[in-house]
PDB file of C-alpha atoms in Angstrom:
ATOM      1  CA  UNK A   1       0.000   0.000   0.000  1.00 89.00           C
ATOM      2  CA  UNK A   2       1.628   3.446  -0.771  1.00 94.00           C
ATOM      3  CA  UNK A   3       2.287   5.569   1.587  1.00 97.00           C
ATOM      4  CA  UNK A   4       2.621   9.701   0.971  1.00 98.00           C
ATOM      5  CA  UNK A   5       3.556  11.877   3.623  1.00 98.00           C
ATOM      6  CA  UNK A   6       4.118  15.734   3.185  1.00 98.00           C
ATOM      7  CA  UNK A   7       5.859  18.346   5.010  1.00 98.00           C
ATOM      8  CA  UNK A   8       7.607  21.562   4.548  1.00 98.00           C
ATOM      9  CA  UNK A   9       4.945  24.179   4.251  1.00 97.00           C
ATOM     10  CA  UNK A  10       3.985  27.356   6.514  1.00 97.00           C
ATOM     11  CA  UNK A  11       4.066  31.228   6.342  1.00 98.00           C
ATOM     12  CA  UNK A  12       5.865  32.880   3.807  1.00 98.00           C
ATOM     13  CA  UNK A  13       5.993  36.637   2.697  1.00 98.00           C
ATOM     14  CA  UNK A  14       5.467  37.128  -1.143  1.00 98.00           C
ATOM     15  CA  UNK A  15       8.173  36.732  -2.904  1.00 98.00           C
ATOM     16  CA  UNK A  16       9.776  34.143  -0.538  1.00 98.00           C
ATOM     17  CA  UNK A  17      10.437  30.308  -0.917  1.00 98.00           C
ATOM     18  CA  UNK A  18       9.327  27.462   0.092  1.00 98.00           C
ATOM     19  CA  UNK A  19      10.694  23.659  -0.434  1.00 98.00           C
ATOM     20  CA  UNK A  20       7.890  21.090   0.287  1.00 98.00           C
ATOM     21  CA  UNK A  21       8.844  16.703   0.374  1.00 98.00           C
ATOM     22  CA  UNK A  22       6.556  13.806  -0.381  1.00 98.00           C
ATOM     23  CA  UNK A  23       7.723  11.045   1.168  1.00 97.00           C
ATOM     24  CA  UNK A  24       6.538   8.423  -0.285  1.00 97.00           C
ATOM     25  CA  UNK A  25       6.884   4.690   1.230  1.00 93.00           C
ATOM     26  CA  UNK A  26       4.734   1.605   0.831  1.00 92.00           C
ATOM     27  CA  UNK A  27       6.330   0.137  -2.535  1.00 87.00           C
ATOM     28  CA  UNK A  28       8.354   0.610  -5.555  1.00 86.00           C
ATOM     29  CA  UNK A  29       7.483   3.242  -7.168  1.00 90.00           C
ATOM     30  CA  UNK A  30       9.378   2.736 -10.632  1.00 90.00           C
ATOM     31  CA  UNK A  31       6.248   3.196 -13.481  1.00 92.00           C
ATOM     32  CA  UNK A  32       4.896   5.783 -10.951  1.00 96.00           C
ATOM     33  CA  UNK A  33       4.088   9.262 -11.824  1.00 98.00           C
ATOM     34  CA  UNK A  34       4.151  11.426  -8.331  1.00 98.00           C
ATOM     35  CA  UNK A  35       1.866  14.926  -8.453  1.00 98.00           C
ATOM     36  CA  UNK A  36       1.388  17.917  -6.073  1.00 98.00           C
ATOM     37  CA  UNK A  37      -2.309  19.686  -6.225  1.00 98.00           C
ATOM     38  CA  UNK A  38      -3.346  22.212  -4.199  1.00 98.00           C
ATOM     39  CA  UNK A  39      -6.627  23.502  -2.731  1.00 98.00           C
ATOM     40  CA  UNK A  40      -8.271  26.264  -1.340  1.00 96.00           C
ATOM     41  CA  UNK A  41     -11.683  26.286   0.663  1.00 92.00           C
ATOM     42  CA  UNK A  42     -14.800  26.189  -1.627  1.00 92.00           C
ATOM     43  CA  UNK A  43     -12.484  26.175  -4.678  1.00 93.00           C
ATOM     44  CA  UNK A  44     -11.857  23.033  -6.952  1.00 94.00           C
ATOM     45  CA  UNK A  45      -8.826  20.836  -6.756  1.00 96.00           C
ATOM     46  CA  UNK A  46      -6.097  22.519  -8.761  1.00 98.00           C
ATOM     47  CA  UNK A  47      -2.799  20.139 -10.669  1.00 98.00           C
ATOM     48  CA  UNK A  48       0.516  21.884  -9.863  1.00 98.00           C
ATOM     49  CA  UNK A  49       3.434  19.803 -11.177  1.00 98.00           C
ATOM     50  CA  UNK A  50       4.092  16.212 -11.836  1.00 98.00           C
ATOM     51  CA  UNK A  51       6.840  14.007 -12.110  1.00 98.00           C
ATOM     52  CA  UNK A  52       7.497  10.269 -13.661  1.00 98.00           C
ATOM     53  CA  UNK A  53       9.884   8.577 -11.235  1.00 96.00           C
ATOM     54  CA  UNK A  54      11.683   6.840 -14.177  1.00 94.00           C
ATOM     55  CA  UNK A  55      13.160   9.088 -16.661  1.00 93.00           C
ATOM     56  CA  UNK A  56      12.201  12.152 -14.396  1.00 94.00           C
ATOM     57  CA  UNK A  57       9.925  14.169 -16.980  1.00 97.00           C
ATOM     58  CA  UNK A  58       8.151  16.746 -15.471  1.00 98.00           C
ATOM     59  CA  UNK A  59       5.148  18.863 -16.483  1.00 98.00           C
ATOM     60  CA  UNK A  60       4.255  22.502 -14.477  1.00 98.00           C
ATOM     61  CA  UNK A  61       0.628  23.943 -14.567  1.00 98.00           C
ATOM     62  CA  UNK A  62       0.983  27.228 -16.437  1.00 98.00           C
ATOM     63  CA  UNK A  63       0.526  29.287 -12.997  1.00 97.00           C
ATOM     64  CA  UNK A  64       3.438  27.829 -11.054  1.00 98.00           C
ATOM     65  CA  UNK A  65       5.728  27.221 -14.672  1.00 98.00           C
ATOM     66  CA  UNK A  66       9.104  29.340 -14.387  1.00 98.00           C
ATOM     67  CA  UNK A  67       8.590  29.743 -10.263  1.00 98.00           C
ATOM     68  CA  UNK A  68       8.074  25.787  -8.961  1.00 98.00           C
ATOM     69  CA  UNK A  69      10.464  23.422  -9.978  1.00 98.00           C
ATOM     70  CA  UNK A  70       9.505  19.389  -9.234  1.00 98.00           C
ATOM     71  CA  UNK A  71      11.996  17.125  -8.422  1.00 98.00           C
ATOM     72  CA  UNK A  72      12.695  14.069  -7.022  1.00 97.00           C
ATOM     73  CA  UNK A  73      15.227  11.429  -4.897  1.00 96.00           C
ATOM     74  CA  UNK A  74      14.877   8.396  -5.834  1.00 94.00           C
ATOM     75  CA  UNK A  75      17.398   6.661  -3.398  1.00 94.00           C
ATOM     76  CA  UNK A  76      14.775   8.778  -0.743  1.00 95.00           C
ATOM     77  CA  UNK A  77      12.003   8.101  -2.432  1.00 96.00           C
ATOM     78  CA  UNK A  78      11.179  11.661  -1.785  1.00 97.00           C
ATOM     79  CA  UNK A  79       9.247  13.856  -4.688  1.00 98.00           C
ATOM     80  CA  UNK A  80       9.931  17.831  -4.102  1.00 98.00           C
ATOM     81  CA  UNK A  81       8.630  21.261  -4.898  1.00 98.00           C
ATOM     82  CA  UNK A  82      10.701  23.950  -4.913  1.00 98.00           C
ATOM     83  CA  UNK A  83       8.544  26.892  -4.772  1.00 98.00           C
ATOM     84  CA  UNK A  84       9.883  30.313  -5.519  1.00 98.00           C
ATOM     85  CA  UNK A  85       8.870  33.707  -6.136  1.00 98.00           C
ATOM     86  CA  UNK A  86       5.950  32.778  -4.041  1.00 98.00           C
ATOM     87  CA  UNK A  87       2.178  34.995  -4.451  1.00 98.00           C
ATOM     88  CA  UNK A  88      -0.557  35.014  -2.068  1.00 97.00           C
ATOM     89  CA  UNK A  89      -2.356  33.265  -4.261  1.00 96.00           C
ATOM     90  CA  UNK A  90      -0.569  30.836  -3.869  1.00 98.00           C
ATOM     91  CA  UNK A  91      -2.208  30.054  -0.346  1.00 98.00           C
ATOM     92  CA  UNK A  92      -3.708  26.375  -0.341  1.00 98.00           C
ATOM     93  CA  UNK A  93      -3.296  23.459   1.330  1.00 98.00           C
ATOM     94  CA  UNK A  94      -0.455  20.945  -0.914  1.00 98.00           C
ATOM     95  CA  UNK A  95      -1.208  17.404  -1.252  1.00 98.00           C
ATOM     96  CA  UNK A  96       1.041  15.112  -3.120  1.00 98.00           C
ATOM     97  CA  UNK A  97      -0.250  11.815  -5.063  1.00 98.00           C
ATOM     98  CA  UNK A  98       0.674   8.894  -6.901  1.00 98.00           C
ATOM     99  CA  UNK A  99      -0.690   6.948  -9.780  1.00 97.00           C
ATOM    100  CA  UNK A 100       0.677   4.070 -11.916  1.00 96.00           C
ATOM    101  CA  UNK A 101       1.411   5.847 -15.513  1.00 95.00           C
ATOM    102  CA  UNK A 102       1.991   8.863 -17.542  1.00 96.00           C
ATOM    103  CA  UNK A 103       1.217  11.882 -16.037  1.00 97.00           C
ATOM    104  CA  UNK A 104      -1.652  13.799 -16.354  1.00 98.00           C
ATOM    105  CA  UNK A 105      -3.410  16.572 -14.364  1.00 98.00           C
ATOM    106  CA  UNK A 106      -6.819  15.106 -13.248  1.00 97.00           C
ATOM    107  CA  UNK A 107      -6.822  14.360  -9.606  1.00 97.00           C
ATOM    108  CA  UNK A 108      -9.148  11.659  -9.843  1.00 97.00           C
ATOM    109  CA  UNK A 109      -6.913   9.657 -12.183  1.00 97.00           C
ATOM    110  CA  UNK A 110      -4.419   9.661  -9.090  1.00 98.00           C
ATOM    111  CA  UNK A 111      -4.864   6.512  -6.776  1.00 96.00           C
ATOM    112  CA  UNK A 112      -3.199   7.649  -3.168  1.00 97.00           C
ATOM    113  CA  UNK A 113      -2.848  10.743  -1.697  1.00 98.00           C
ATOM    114  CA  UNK A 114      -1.345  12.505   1.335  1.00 98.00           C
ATOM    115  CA  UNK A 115      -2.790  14.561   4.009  1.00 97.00           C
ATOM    116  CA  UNK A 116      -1.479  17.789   2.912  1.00 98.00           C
ATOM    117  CA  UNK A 117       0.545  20.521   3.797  1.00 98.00           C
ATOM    118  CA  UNK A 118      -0.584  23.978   4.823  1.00 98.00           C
ATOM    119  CA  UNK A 119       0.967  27.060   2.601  1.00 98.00           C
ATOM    120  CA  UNK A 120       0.441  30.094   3.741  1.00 98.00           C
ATOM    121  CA  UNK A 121       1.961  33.039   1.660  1.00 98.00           C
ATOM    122  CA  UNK A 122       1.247  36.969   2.907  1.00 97.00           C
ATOM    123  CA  UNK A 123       1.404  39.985   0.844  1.00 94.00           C
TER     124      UNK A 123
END
């Protein structure tokens, strides 16, 4: 059963960075595509970034393209996001999730998911 656990959010000022980890446990994850979302009370579910474990291609939403950067440690099994030049919209909650396959952006083609991390981000 996989296992994601994030970490690495809290209050930043605009303009600031933060680095979040997915640590991710439970199997193997080689054929695995790893993705961060984010969400914001009474809005929808939003893709961020994604990463294939193998190979390490990456895809960015067009809102976070040029400031996030995804990466990821295999030997850690740990997915990150760098997240720079941080805007308050970029408040939300982060939650990292796994699927088997190519990536795509639809949350509800990912099959586990974290708990989230908090991101906070004041102007």
């Amino acid at each position: 059963q996989v296992r994601l656990v994030e970490s690495g959010g809290g209050l930043v000022q605009a303009g600031g960075s933060l680095r979040l980890s997915c640590a991710a446990s439970g199997r193997t994850f080689s054929g695995y595509t790893i993705g961060w979302f984010r969400q914001t009370p009474g809005k929808e579910r939003e893709f961020v970034a994604a990463i294939r474990w193998i190979g390490g291609s990456t895809y960015y939403s067009d809102s976070v393209k040029g400031r996030f950067i995804i990466s990821r440690d295999t030997a850690k099994n740990t997915v990150f996001l760098q997240m720079n030049s941080l805007r308050p919209e970029d408040t939300a909650v982060y939650y990292c999730a796994a699927r088997i396959g190519i990536i795509v952006t639809r949350g509800n083609d990912y099959d586990s998911w974290g708990q989230g991390t908090q991101v906070t981000v004041s102007s």
